[in-house]
Each structure stands twice: as C-alpha cells, then as structure tokens.
XYZ file of C-alpha atoms in Angstrom:
702
model
C 6.612 -9.375 -35.107
C 4.613 -11.197 -32.453
C 1.992 -9.114 -30.701
C 1.984 -10.134 -27.064
C -0.608 -9.602 -24.391
C 1.849 -7.118 -22.952
C 1.433 -4.790 -25.963
C -2.335 -4.291 -25.878
C -2.639 -0.853 -24.353
C -3.498 2.575 -25.756
C -1.164 5.482 -24.905
C -4.018 8.023 -24.696
C -5.966 5.820 -22.302
C -2.836 5.344 -20.186
C -2.188 9.108 -20.090
C -5.775 9.858 -18.979
C -5.565 7.205 -16.274
C -2.176 8.554 -15.146
C -3.546 12.121 -14.806
C -6.349 10.852 -12.575
C -3.954 8.678 -10.540
C -1.547 11.628 -10.122
C -4.200 13.427 -8.071
C -5.179 10.272 -6.185
C -1.532 9.830 -5.149
C -1.629 13.161 -3.261
C -2.678 11.225 -0.168
C -0.017 11.571 2.580
C 0.236 7.758 2.845
C 1.308 7.542 -0.825
C 3.652 10.528 -0.600
C 5.403 9.011 2.419
C 6.672 6.178 0.180
C 9.038 8.662 -1.509
C 10.889 10.661 1.199
C 12.366 13.197 -1.241
C 9.012 14.055 -2.816
C 7.411 14.000 0.646
C 9.525 17.057 1.505
C 8.326 18.783 -1.674
C 4.758 17.832 -0.743
C 5.205 19.381 2.733
C 6.792 22.452 1.114
C 3.770 22.820 -1.177
C 1.437 22.653 1.837
C 3.553 25.248 3.684
C 3.472 27.736 0.815
C -0.264 27.203 0.406
C -0.734 28.066 4.093
C 1.566 31.109 3.711
C -0.550 32.286 0.775
C -3.757 32.020 2.834
C -2.088 33.961 5.645
C -0.994 36.627 3.161
C -4.624 37.220 2.230
C -5.333 38.343 5.797
C -2.244 40.540 5.993
C 0.178 38.051 7.529
C 2.817 37.591 4.847
C 6.546 37.525 4.340
C 6.234 38.380 0.621
C 3.683 39.499 -1.944
C 0.666 37.135 -2.171
C 1.089 36.780 -5.933
C 4.691 35.560 -5.551
C 3.755 33.118 -2.775
C 0.852 31.799 -4.860
C 3.126 31.294 -7.882
C 5.652 29.361 -5.773
C 2.888 27.241 -4.217
C 1.333 26.393 -7.597
C 4.709 25.382 -9.046
C 5.466 23.172 -6.032
C 2.091 21.436 -6.303
C 2.748 20.908 -10.012
C 6.170 19.436 -9.154
C 4.498 16.889 -6.874
C 1.830 16.137 -9.489
C 4.456 15.713 -12.238
C 6.309 13.178 -10.064
C 3.030 11.365 -9.356
C 2.209 11.420 -13.075
C 5.567 9.832 -13.980
C 5.019 7.004 -11.509
C 1.342 6.590 -12.471
C 2.217 6.443 -16.166
C 4.755 3.679 -15.529
C 2.274 1.845 -13.310
C -0.415 2.283 -15.958
C 1.386 -0.095 -18.273
C 1.348 -2.764 -15.603
C -2.338 -2.183 -14.911
C -3.177 -2.409 -18.616
C -1.168 -5.594 -18.931
C -2.912 -7.038 -15.876
C -6.326 -6.125 -17.320
C -5.415 -7.900 -20.552
C -4.360 -11.004 -18.630
C -7.506 -10.975 -16.507
C -9.533 -11.094 -19.717
C -7.888 -14.458 -20.453
C -8.652 -15.756 -16.962
C -12.130 -17.127 -16.367
C -13.725 -20.089 -14.672
C -14.592 -22.953 -17.043
C -16.008 -26.444 -16.744
C -13.411 -29.098 -15.939
C -13.612 -32.882 -16.451
C -12.275 -34.105 -13.105
C -10.978 -37.702 -12.889
C -10.465 -40.087 -10.017
C -6.925 -41.400 -9.525
C -8.039 -45.010 -10.132
C -9.327 -44.174 -13.629
C -5.828 -43.355 -14.881
C -4.591 -46.964 -14.945
C -7.871 -48.253 -16.393
C -7.934 -45.643 -19.158
C -4.415 -46.544 -20.225
C -5.670 -49.974 -21.330
C -8.800 -48.737 -23.113
C -8.795 -48.737 -26.921
C -10.701 -45.434 -26.968
C -9.093 -43.816 -23.933
C -10.440 -40.337 -24.724
C -14.042 -41.517 -24.687
C -13.431 -43.556 -21.529
C -12.077 -40.538 -19.629
C -14.824 -38.239 -20.894
C -17.635 -40.630 -19.928
C -16.183 -41.392 -16.496
C -15.232 -37.838 -15.551
C -17.079 -35.524 -13.185
C -17.845 -32.036 -14.527
C -16.833 -29.396 -11.973
C -16.018 -25.677 -11.939
C -12.318 -25.000 -12.531
C -12.197 -22.873 -9.351
C -12.817 -26.009 -7.260
C -9.769 -27.883 -8.592
C -7.023 -28.434 -6.034
C -3.364 -29.348 -6.237
C -2.780 -32.988 -7.335
C -6.318 -33.344 -8.778
C -6.586 -34.971 -12.231
C -8.609 -33.606 -15.135
C -9.197 -34.510 -18.781
C -9.144 -31.984 -21.653
C -10.273 -32.722 -25.226
C -9.781 -30.783 -28.465
C -11.505 -27.400 -28.479
C -11.590 -27.082 -24.681
C -9.776 -24.603 -22.474
C -7.288 -25.981 -19.963
C -8.875 -25.150 -16.588
C -5.765 -25.055 -14.379
C -1.975 -25.224 -14.387
C -0.601 -28.736 -14.416
C 1.685 -31.446 -15.719
C 0.494 -33.820 -18.458
C 0.497 -37.379 -17.147
C -1.042 -39.019 -20.222
C -1.514 -38.110 -23.862
C -0.188 -35.422 -26.193
C -1.906 -32.440 -27.780
C -1.452 -29.319 -29.851
C -2.050 -26.315 -27.574
C -2.841 -22.693 -28.431
C -0.924 -20.549 -25.918
C -1.614 -17.186 -27.588
C -3.670 -16.023 -24.592
C -0.447 -16.115 -22.557
C 2.404 -15.629 -25.027
C 0.710 -13.777 -27.884
C 2.271 -16.282 -30.307
C -0.344 -17.613 -32.741
C 1.519 -20.801 -33.681
C 0.351 -23.791 -31.590
C 2.847 -25.883 -29.623
C 3.007 -29.573 -28.792
C 2.660 -30.585 -25.169
C 3.048 -34.240 -24.106
C 3.555 -36.395 -21.053
C 7.108 -37.114 -19.977
C 10.146 -35.047 -20.899
C 10.584 -31.316 -20.517
C 7.467 -30.150 -22.403
C 4.786 -31.540 -20.158
C 3.726 -28.327 -18.376
C 0.466 -26.652 -19.417
C -0.984 -23.326 -18.305
C -4.562 -22.618 -17.304
C -6.306 -20.363 -19.823
C -4.686 -21.960 -22.894
C -6.684 -24.078 -25.360
C -6.231 -27.631 -26.639
C -6.536 -27.643 -30.443
C -6.181 -31.339 -31.213
C -6.100 -34.734 -29.501
C -6.496 -35.001 -25.713
C -4.507 -34.933 -22.488
C -4.875 -35.944 -18.841
C -3.343 -33.349 -16.498
C -2.421 -33.311 -12.824
C -3.009 -29.921 -11.156
C 0.154 -28.252 -9.825
C -1.335 -25.060 -8.315
C -4.418 -24.325 -6.242
C -7.023 -21.824 -7.455
C -5.753 -18.267 -7.036
C -2.113 -19.381 -7.214
C -1.901 -20.331 -10.881
C 0.757 -19.071 -13.268
C -1.763 -16.611 -14.737
C -2.547 -15.321 -11.241
C 1.179 -14.863 -10.627
C 1.533 -12.995 -13.912
C -1.286 -10.626 -12.997
C 0.243 -10.039 -9.576
C 3.722 -9.456 -10.967
C 2.735 -6.969 -13.672
C 0.642 -4.963 -11.208
C 3.003 -2.171 -10.260
C 1.552 -2.077 -6.762
C 3.152 -5.437 -6.003
C 6.615 -4.270 -7.006
C 9.141 -4.113 -4.172
C 12.117 -1.769 -4.200
C 15.429 -3.397 -5.029
C 18.537 -3.164 -2.787
C 20.316 -0.758 -5.152
C 17.200 1.384 -5.399
C 16.889 1.470 -1.603
C 20.578 2.414 -1.300
C 20.139 5.250 -3.815
C 17.017 6.411 -1.994
C 18.965 6.531 1.289
C 21.592 8.690 -0.445
C 18.897 11.013 -1.789
C 17.299 11.288 1.660
C 20.719 12.108 3.151
C 21.262 14.834 0.553
C 17.768 16.175 1.208
C 18.480 16.394 4.948
C 21.792 18.158 4.247
C 20.079 20.766 2.059
C 17.327 21.207 4.647
C 19.988 22.001 7.248
C 21.708 24.333 4.753
C 18.448 26.214 4.102
C 17.774 26.643 7.837
C 21.393 27.727 8.421
C 21.193 30.296 5.624
C 18.071 31.770 7.151
C 19.852 32.028 10.513
C 22.930 33.666 8.955
C 20.836 36.118 6.970
C 18.804 37.065 10.055
C 22.020 37.655 12.017
C 23.640 39.665 9.195
C 20.547 41.776 8.583
C 20.447 42.581 12.308
C 24.039 43.801 12.262
C 23.503 45.941 9.172
C 20.074 47.151 10.290
C 18.792 46.023 6.907
C 15.572 44.078 6.229
C 16.177 40.359 5.931
C 15.898 39.604 2.178
C 15.388 35.880 2.791
C 11.833 34.812 3.543
C 10.348 31.450 4.425
C 8.843 31.252 0.934
C 12.165 31.904 -0.802
C 14.024 29.470 1.461
C 11.426 26.768 0.782
C 11.966 27.362 -2.938
C 15.744 27.227 -2.415
C 15.475 23.949 -0.516
C 13.270 22.324 -3.210
C 15.639 23.414 -5.978
C 18.756 22.172 -4.205
C 17.282 18.829 -3.105
C 17.636 15.979 -5.677
C 13.981 16.237 -6.679
C 14.510 15.262 -10.344
C 15.812 11.757 -9.683
C 13.606 11.522 -6.572
C 10.550 12.108 -8.757
C 11.608 9.633 -11.443
C 13.263 6.876 -9.409
C 10.141 4.769 -8.943
C 9.076 5.260 -12.577
C 12.491 4.050 -13.806
C 12.206 0.798 -11.820
C 8.613 0.145 -12.857
C 9.409 0.886 -16.515
C 12.314 -1.587 -16.384
C 9.967 -4.386 -15.356
C 7.479 -3.232 -17.997
C 10.137 -3.489 -20.722
C 10.881 -7.015 -19.565
C 7.175 -7.869 -19.659
C 6.960 -6.451 -23.169
C 9.748 -8.843 -24.149
C 7.405 -11.598 -22.902
C 9.510 -12.364 -19.833
C 7.810 -12.491 -16.452
C 10.074 -11.387 -13.603
C 9.114 -12.722 -10.201
C 10.677 -9.664 -8.526
C 12.294 -6.325 -9.288
C 15.435 -7.690 -7.639
C 15.794 -10.203 -10.504
C 15.626 -7.432 -13.132
C 18.244 -5.395 -11.335
C 20.455 -8.444 -10.813
C 20.351 -8.993 -14.585
C 22.066 -5.647 -15.003
C 24.935 -6.747 -12.744
C 25.452 -10.152 -14.391
C 28.996 -10.812 -15.545
C 28.827 -14.583 -16.219
C 26.315 -16.132 -18.624
C 25.695 -19.894 -18.823
C 24.059 -20.750 -22.149
C 22.781 -24.038 -23.543
C 24.437 -24.985 -26.818
C 21.427 -26.516 -28.556
C 18.887 -23.969 -29.676
C 20.817 -21.050 -28.218
C 24.247 -21.112 -29.835
C 23.474 -23.652 -32.565
C 20.329 -24.187 -34.608
C 19.689 -27.420 -32.750
C 19.907 -29.854 -35.669
C 23.085 -31.116 -37.265
C 23.315 -30.184 -40.933
C 25.303 -31.648 -43.825
C 28.154 -29.266 -44.612
C 30.577 -31.244 -46.811
C 30.935 -34.364 -48.997
C 34.348 -36.037 -48.516
C 34.991 -38.893 -51.025
C 37.430 -41.701 -50.180
C 39.077 -44.655 -51.875
C 38.961 -43.260 -55.426
C 35.285 -42.206 -55.449
C 34.362 -38.769 -56.760
C 32.540 -36.118 -54.749
C 29.606 -36.197 -57.211
C 29.352 -39.973 -56.887
C 29.245 -39.607 -53.101
C 26.664 -36.815 -53.289
C 24.416 -38.896 -55.583
C 24.580 -41.940 -53.302
C 23.991 -39.872 -50.147
C 21.043 -38.108 -51.757
C 19.427 -41.394 -52.828
C 19.836 -42.801 -49.307
C 18.202 -39.658 -47.851
C 15.149 -39.271 -50.121
C 12.830 -40.894 -47.596
C 14.693 -39.602 -44.554
C 12.533 -36.829 -43.090
C 14.950 -35.960 -40.302
C 16.615 -32.517 -40.449
C 19.955 -34.236 -41.132
C 18.485 -36.250 -44.003
C 16.809 -33.221 -45.588
C 20.048 -31.235 -45.286
C 21.908 -33.914 -47.312
C 19.347 -33.636 -50.120
C 19.663 -29.832 -50.078
C 23.485 -29.911 -50.100
C 23.535 -32.358 -53.057
C 21.246 -30.034 -54.985
C 23.338 -26.968 -54.151
C 26.692 -28.608 -55.016
C 25.802 -30.638 -58.109
C 22.196 -29.688 -58.935
C 21.139 -33.267 -58.126
C 17.362 -33.147 -57.854
C 15.026 -35.447 -55.972
C 13.825 -38.445 -57.997
C 10.361 -39.848 -58.326
C 10.077 -42.943 -56.143
C 6.767 -44.279 -57.425
C 7.231 -47.012 -60.000
C 11.030 -46.918 -59.687
C 11.273 -50.113 -57.673
C 13.161 -48.288 -54.921
C 12.903 -49.968 -51.512
C 13.468 -47.729 -48.508
C 15.501 -49.134 -45.606
C 14.447 -47.207 -42.451
C 16.801 -46.299 -39.642
C 16.633 -48.509 -36.543
C 18.392 -48.324 -33.211
C 19.758 -51.826 -33.818
C 21.381 -51.166 -37.232
C 22.033 -47.433 -36.799
C 21.822 -47.169 -40.592
C 19.264 -46.283 -43.234
C 19.282 -46.322 -47.018
C 17.682 -47.705 -50.175
C 17.833 -50.682 -52.512
C 17.654 -49.125 -55.977
C 17.964 -50.724 -59.442
C 19.999 -53.617 -58.068
C 22.229 -51.426 -55.918
C 22.439 -51.286 -52.122
C 23.079 -47.823 -50.685
C 23.520 -47.339 -46.950
C 24.408 -44.378 -44.722
C 24.933 -44.323 -40.984
C 27.306 -44.137 -38.040
C 30.939 -44.911 -38.836
C 31.228 -48.116 -36.811
C 27.835 -49.392 -38.045
C 28.696 -48.895 -41.727
C 32.163 -50.333 -41.130
C 30.652 -53.539 -39.689
C 28.108 -53.680 -42.542
C 30.771 -53.337 -45.258
C 33.226 -55.772 -43.693
C 30.489 -58.363 -43.141
C 29.900 -58.330 -46.903
C 33.568 -58.617 -47.838
C 34.232 -54.899 -48.220
C 37.124 -52.877 -46.820
C 37.297 -50.070 -44.266
C 40.420 -48.190 -45.388
C 42.945 -46.136 -43.440
C 41.957 -43.093 -45.558
C 38.341 -43.473 -44.440
C 39.404 -43.831 -40.787
C 41.550 -40.704 -41.087
C 38.623 -38.636 -42.405
C 36.312 -39.935 -39.664
C 38.820 -38.945 -36.974
C 39.395 -35.503 -38.521
C 35.662 -34.731 -38.555
C 35.269 -35.931 -34.958
C 38.180 -33.756 -33.816
C 36.576 -30.713 -35.452
C 33.394 -31.260 -33.440
C 31.366 -32.707 -36.288
C 29.634 -36.026 -36.821
C 30.935 -38.345 -39.581
C 28.208 -40.124 -41.568
C 29.563 -42.921 -43.791
C 27.953 -43.714 -47.152
C 28.419 -47.123 -48.811
C 27.321 -48.256 -52.284
C 27.256 -51.975 -53.025
C 29.291 -52.773 -49.882
C 31.994 -50.241 -50.788
C 32.476 -47.040 -48.803
C 32.394 -44.071 -51.188
C 32.882 -41.310 -48.668
C 31.924 -39.412 -45.544
C 29.248 -36.748 -45.056
C 30.317 -34.119 -42.551
C 27.386 -33.283 -40.249
C 27.946 -30.315 -37.994
C 26.104 -28.153 -35.521
C 25.375 -24.929 -37.370
C 26.235 -21.942 -35.220
C 23.495 -19.316 -35.420
C 24.205 -16.354 -37.649
C 25.265 -13.293 -35.669
C 25.740 -15.169 -32.390
C 29.516 -14.659 -32.479
C 28.991 -10.902 -32.789
C 26.576 -11.034 -29.834
C 29.198 -12.736 -27.705
C 31.800 -10.173 -28.772
C 29.439 -7.402 -27.644
C 28.915 -9.130 -24.306
C 32.670 -9.453 -23.901
C 33.010 -5.677 -24.369
C 30.641 -5.227 -21.444
C 32.806 -7.483 -19.304
C 30.419 -10.464 -19.452
C 31.932 -13.945 -19.688
C 29.963 -16.477 -21.761
C 30.039 -20.202 -20.970
C 28.488 -22.795 -23.269
C 26.780 -25.786 -21.604
C 26.598 -28.994 -23.635
C 26.334 -32.729 -23.227
C 28.881 -33.217 -26.044
C 32.320 -34.635 -25.408
C 35.100 -32.110 -24.684
C 36.570 -32.370 -28.199
C 33.281 -31.544 -29.913
C 32.451 -28.871 -27.341
C 35.819 -27.162 -27.826
C 35.355 -26.980 -31.604
C 31.855 -25.456 -31.359
C 32.941 -23.073 -28.599
C 35.783 -21.809 -30.787
C 33.487 -21.304 -33.784
C 30.792 -19.554 -31.711
C 33.278 -17.325 -29.921
C 32.277 -18.167 -26.335
C 34.822 -17.637 -23.584
C 34.556 -21.092 -22.014
C 32.509 -24.284 -22.145
C 31.201 -27.006 -19.855
C 31.235 -30.354 -21.688
C 29.366 -33.530 -20.730
C 27.276 -31.332 -18.442
C 25.297 -32.934 -15.622
C 22.984 -31.294 -13.046
C 25.784 -31.582 -10.503
C 28.432 -30.018 -12.748
C 26.142 -27.104 -13.657
C 25.451 -26.417 -9.996
C 29.128 -26.676 -9.086
C 30.101 -24.275 -11.900
C 27.602 -21.644 -10.727
C 28.710 -21.941 -7.108
C 32.364 -21.634 -8.086
C 31.812 -18.385 -9.986
C 29.601 -16.974 -7.234
C 32.286 -17.763 -4.657
C 34.656 -15.661 -6.772
C 32.250 -12.712 -6.531
C 30.524 -13.032 -9.914
C 26.823 -12.586 -10.689
C 25.694 -15.624 -12.704
C 22.748 -16.017 -15.083
C 21.525 -19.161 -16.794
C 18.515 -20.532 -18.624
C 16.874 -23.955 -18.462
C 13.687 -25.894 -19.064
C 14.091 -29.357 -17.554
C 13.744 -30.810 -14.091
C 17.474 -31.551 -14.198
C 18.085 -27.788 -14.618
C 16.124 -26.910 -11.465
C 19.044 -27.103 -8.956
C 21.235 -24.836 -11.079
C 18.345 -22.417 -11.762
C 17.658 -22.157 -8.038
C 21.333 -21.331 -7.417
C 21.795 -18.771 -10.232
C 21.393 -15.057 -9.492
C 19.288 -14.646 -12.636
C 17.457 -17.818 -13.657
C 15.269 -17.733 -16.770
C 12.995 -20.776 -16.990
C 11.244 -21.682 -20.230
C 7.438 -21.517 -20.084
C 7.352 -24.747 -22.104
C 9.515 -26.462 -19.518
C 8.667 -28.434 -16.420
C 6.934 -27.043 -13.368
C 10.090 -27.712 -11.330
C 12.148 -25.482 -13.636
C 9.598 -22.655 -13.489
C 9.415 -22.812 -9.714
C 13.226 -22.756 -9.425
C 13.718 -19.726 -11.701
C 13.129 -16.074 -10.835
C 12.034 -15.277 -14.388
C 9.865 -17.146 -16.887
C 10.266 -16.689 -20.644
C 6.764 -16.976 -22.105
C 8.211 -17.445 -25.615
C 10.492 -20.274 -24.449
C 13.358 -18.837 -26.507
C 16.800 -19.910 -25.202
C 18.403 -16.728 -26.573
C 16.110 -14.533 -24.454
C 18.690 -14.592 -21.648
C 20.844 -12.176 -23.653
C 17.874 -9.785 -23.988
C 17.173 -10.061 -20.247
C 20.747 -9.032 -19.404
C 20.570 -6.104 -21.811
C 17.254 -4.894 -20.317
C 18.745 -5.164 -16.818
C 21.806 -3.164 -17.842
C 19.588 -0.565 -19.525
C 17.696 -0.153 -16.247
C 20.923 0.483 -14.321
C 22.231 2.807 -17.064
C 19.001 4.823 -17.005
C 19.040 5.187 -13.236
C 22.727 6.153 -13.200
C 22.373 8.623 -16.067
C 19.397 10.450 -14.572
C 21.007 10.504 -11.111
C 24.097 12.114 -12.629
C 21.934 14.611 -14.503
C 19.875 15.452 -11.403
C 22.869 16.143 -9.171
C 24.639 18.148 -11.910
C 21.476 20.271 -12.274
C 21.922 21.619 -8.766
C 25.101 23.479 -9.739
C 23.199 25.898 -11.993
C 20.486 26.376 -9.384
C 23.127 27.515 -6.866
C 24.156 30.278 -9.253
C 20.516 31.201 -9.913
C 19.116 31.491 -6.380
C 21.911 32.008 -3.837
C 23.401 35.204 -5.398
C 19.911 36.635 -5.944
C 18.908 36.014 -2.323
C 22.047 37.061 -0.486
C 23.648 39.725 -2.693
C 21.827 42.516 -0.789
C 23.501 41.333 2.423
C 26.787 40.244 0.847
C 27.408 42.380 -2.289
C 30.439 40.259 -3.158
C 28.068 37.422 -4.073
C 26.817 39.455 -7.031
C 29.904 38.240 -8.899
C 28.340 34.761 -8.877
C 25.209 36.030 -10.631
C 26.725 35.049 -13.978
C 23.297 34.616 -15.577
C 22.407 38.213 -14.702
C 18.873 37.325 -13.742
C 16.468 40.273 -13.450
C 15.773 40.233 -9.692
C 15.465 37.816 -6.752
C 11.800 37.032 -7.487
C 12.320 36.107 -11.138
C 15.495 34.185 -10.226
C 13.598 32.050 -7.700
C 10.605 31.588 -10.009
C 12.851 30.686 -12.981
C 14.748 28.066 -10.989
C 11.670 26.457 -9.483
C 9.766 26.456 -12.800
C 12.728 24.740 -14.443
C 12.861 22.277 -11.530
C 9.234 21.264 -12.238
C 9.409 21.219 -16.036
C 12.561 19.092 -16.210
C 10.678 16.256 -14.496
C 8.084 16.286 -17.286
C 10.793 16.522 -19.940
C 12.586 13.461 -18.571
C 9.506 11.217 -18.185
C 9.831 9.743 -21.744
C 13.513 8.947 -21.110
C 12.720 7.368 -17.734
C 10.028 5.162 -19.284
C 11.856 4.282 -22.501
C 15.278 3.979 -20.913
C 18.657 5.323 -21.913
C 19.746 3.806 -25.222
C 21.649 0.608 -24.579
C 25.274 0.656 -25.723
C 27.650 -2.270 -25.871
C 30.751 -0.918 -24.190
C 32.940 -1.420 -21.143
C 31.964 0.002 -17.759
C 34.765 2.589 -18.000
C 33.575 3.740 -21.418
C 29.960 3.952 -20.245
C 30.997 5.951 -17.171
C 32.994 8.424 -19.279
C 30.093 8.902 -21.669
C 27.651 9.210 -18.780
C 29.683 11.976 -17.161
C 30.106 13.790 -20.472
C 26.493 13.660 -21.680
C 24.467 13.655 -18.458
C 27.022 15.280 -16.143
C 28.198 18.132 -18.360
C 24.781 18.351 -20.036
C 23.148 18.510 -16.602
C 25.288 21.520 -15.743
C 24.861 23.450 -19.013
C 21.136 22.911 -19.683
C 19.832 24.601 -16.481
C 21.921 27.718 -17.153
C 20.358 28.080 -20.581
C 16.822 27.121 -19.495
C 16.727 29.264 -16.322
C 18.015 32.311 -18.214
C 15.379 31.766 -20.928
C 12.586 31.438 -18.341
C 13.835 34.587 -16.570
C 13.722 36.555 -19.841
C 10.208 35.236 -20.492
C 9.072 36.344 -17.024
C 10.480 39.820 -17.686
C 8.563 39.976 -20.971
C 5.405 38.989 -19.068
C 5.903 41.982 -16.768
C 6.958 40.083 -13.647
C 10.252 41.947 -13.249
C-alpha cells in the first residue's frame, strides 16, 4: 500500500496536541462559532459563579452539588473542544508534512527569446543551462520560463513547453514510482517541490509564489480554512432552534414550579443549578459537540485517499451525487486492447493462425502485440522463438501501411487493420472471402477490433482484440446502482463499440463519440432534471465539463486548465478514484445523520431521568414516570449530566472514523439508521444513567 504524505502523523502526538488545543479553544471567540456549545459554555460559567456564591452563604443548593455540576459542564465543553481539536490535528499534521516538502531552491530562469534558439541547438540542455540566470524560486512569477535538469527540484508549478523527463512526485503523492512528464498533451503539468530524475525540461510558471499547488494543499488541509457546508449550516440552525426551545422550556418550568410551590406553601424544589443541568441535558449537545469534528474528519479521510478537496462543499456534494460520468479508458477498461480469440477462416486451423500471429508479433512491443504472444502460448503452448541467426526480417508498423509482420524462412506474414490487409492480399493476387468479411463485421458489432493475419498473401484468420473490462468493476457499478447512482460511460468510440462495452461493464448508459461540447451538454441536461453530477478528467478539453459538474475530480497529472476547473484534485491520478470520492462523501452524510439521530433519541431517556426527579415533590403523579427508580433528585441530575458528557467522548472515534459505509438504497439506510441509532439512542441512556446512579449511591452520594 502506498504511504502518502497524508499518513505521516503519530496518534499520541495528535492526542497531546488536541488536549492542549481543547483548553486554548475555551476563548469566547472560539466558543461563539458553535452556538449549541456556547450555551453549555455559558452554563458552565454560571454554575462556577453559583459555586463561588455558595462559599459565602449565597446558594440555592449544597456547594458540593453545584461544584460537581460545574465541573461536569466544563468537562463537557472540553470534550467537545477535544473532538474538534483532534480532527483538526490531522489537518495540521498533514500541513506540517507538506511544508517540509516546500522550500525555496535555486531556479534557472530563461528569457523568452532563448526558447526558439534552444530548439535548434544540438545540445539544447547545455545551451539552456549556460544561458540561464540563477534566481531564488520565490522570485519566479507567472509566465516566467525556467530550465530544470536531472537531479534538480522543480522550483514552481508550471506547464512543460519543451522536453520530457522522468519526475519523482513522492513528495506530493507519496508514490515512489516516477512518472513521465512531457510537453504537449495532457501530461505536461508539473508541481513545485517534485524532482526531475532524468533528462531535462523547460517549464512556464503557472502560479505566482505563495499561490502554488503545494500552497493550496497546505491551506486546504489546515482545518482552520474549512468553511461550513450548506447542509451543515442548515443542521446547525435546527440545533440552535432546538436549543432555544429547550431554553424556553427550562425557564417556563422554573416559573411553573415557583407558582406551584407558592400555592402549596412548599419550598421550590427546582433551583437555578438543577434547571441549568436540565437545559444542558435536553439541548442537542451530543451532535452539537461533534458536528464540526465530523465535517473536518470527512475532509481528512479524503486527504488520506490522496484527494485534495478545494472546499468542504465539494466533499458534501459528493455524498449527494446520483449521476457519475466515467471515462472508459483506464477507468472501466484496462486501457489497452488485448487479444482474446483466434478465429481461423478459409480452411485454416486455429493453431496455424496462432502460430502466424505469434511470429508477426515477436518484435511488436505494443500491449496488443504482447497480448497476442501470450494468448498463443496459453492456447497452444507456442513459445517465443530465437530471432538471432534465424534470418527473420521484422516489418515495422507504419501509419501508411497500417500493418506489421515478418519475412521468415521464405514466408511473408502480415497482421494489421482489416482494410489494409485486404488491400495487401488482393494486390498480390489473394482473395478476401465473404467468410472473412462476416467475421470482421461480427467482431466490430461486438465492440472489438478485428486484426487480420495473412501468410504468403492468404488470409488465415482474424485476431479478436477487445477492451478488457476491469475485474470487479461490474460489481462496483451494481453497488452504485443500489445506492440510486446512475453510471454513464464516456468514450470516443463509435456507438456500436460503446454499447458492447457498456453492456459488458454493466453501466447504465453511455456517451459515444464524446466531444467537449457533448460532455458539457450531458451534464447540464442532468442538472436541469435535478441531479447532482460528478465526473473526472485530465485534459484541457475536459475543463468546460469539469467546471460545470457538481463534483469535478481533476487528475494531478493532467493539464493546469483541468486542475483549475475541478473542485478536487486526485494526487494519484487514478480515474477510478471518483468512486472512492462518492463513497467518502456518502459516509460523511451517513455519519452526520446517524449521530444526529442518536443525539435526539438520547433526550428521551434524559426526560425520564431529570423531570420526574425534579417535579415529583410538587406533582406526585410524575413519580410514575420515574421508571428508572433513580435514588434522589441530586443523583438523577448528576447521572444524566455525567452521561451527557461521557457520551461525547465515547462517540469521538465514530465521528472521526465515520459510520461504516454500506451499499444500500436510501430507504434501507434510513430504516437501519432509525433502528440502530434511533432505538439504540433511546435504550443506551436508560441503561447508562441507571448504572451511573447506582455507582453514585455506592460512592455515598445518595
């Protein structure tokens, strides 16, 4: 497994840092960012003041009880701070690791006029090196040119305008295998902080100092830069509304109890301390304490998967995606056509065809050529022959002939495109039969590529080349379908070929002969119908569609235009990463929903714990609701508020790790959510509060 820069942090170090940060976050400015926990913070301050007043004889309850309530409330605030700090700690550790890879280096700056001159020099590398100006990388500006030779670090982000080189990108991706970067095409982008291993390149700067891709990465993984998403803001508004409702309820209960105690000439059993405890227990403090940590942890999981999200909104949008646009090549198929079948024609045998095809492919180093040699060996145990001294003459493939082959022991063997081999055979007096034409058409209809093989101007058969669908990809698409996600394959193939591959891969639809315009139109059409669309791309021609998509994953190896258009960048440049991104987004939403359900369900048990204990003296009928038979009002309140604090700590690992992802429909997930986190959220507090109450009795607090 690849070790990425996102993995290099120690859990003990993170925990120590989080403990320190939990205390630092006690500043009112930080607490104000979370309205629910702000109320708990104010409640903790109030009880602390009440305790100090009790020491001078001004008290509504025993000082020991008030102190216990105050301590538990402060711990509740600290536990919430700790959860958020622990989630943020991952981002800080990741940012520290990235900063270690970022440093100023010497850069060989070039003048624009040198580019044309260097192109005509026999030793261009030496020419650029001699005529360059050595400057600090921090002084490079957008559109400047610089030269990088083997062994040197690339000083800034840019696009290669000349040359090709092997580049070590492990400082960014964590992947040790070098990659090829070259001018032109979709693999011309290079990142500052990576190292050229071989050859040389001339690069044009695409980002000013301080705005490089590495700078963006550091900024994005810093939790402080994370903005709340729309769904998170909506949930927070709901939690604030509930908090206000319970605040009004607590004040109303105090008023009612004061009125009732006056009528009965009985001392008011409800005190400010007990009502503060009641309010904190009834307010949705559990999800309020963990909400920020859940969002931060979601981005952290994405970072760990080596995907850089430009905003929390993009991560959340990934969870709502219901249409996925996927490239065929490299995502659904292996990317290279492979020989799958030998089909003899006109009286030839399959072994004769396999032998001829293998001979014609011995010097063919393309993936297709090597696959023919492998298939011949697997089918008939035909092994590669020694070429030296055999008199074999290799005929290389050319764009003009569209054929390759060998002249061997007086025989001519050729393989190539159907029309090219047909013309070759007929020009030498051979025949292109109806049987051969039928097989060529059948292979084309199935989505494959027919490769004709001729021996001595006679066609002996057809090799069926086909796109090999990746193992397990059909199952992945079936899982996505269960979640209500529609998959659409994008390909430049003709509709017939696209339909065959789409059927084999199990995608729901396909876009054949795709162009930038057709991709953009497809995304807009689905969005107009109310769908959330995700796609991946790496080329400049993908940029318009990436900019339009709700979730756009650009390949790090792709062009600068693609990376600027996307709202996520895959550092591994793996086309299949889009599926992982969607799953991480859905896990984030599942985690938030599950813990919200659990938090609200928790309140039911707290009603039965505190309200009967507080008001039974005034309203004896309420004693029937004391189903837990808690010892007395003090232990009931303490048990409920202790549980309220401890459950936050207990749920921190789940908030950071996330609820286990399950491939199921929304209805199925909702039913399971209500059963596990709804019913479980009701039952667990009853058991835990009763256990804490019994423990308090054993400790002599009854």
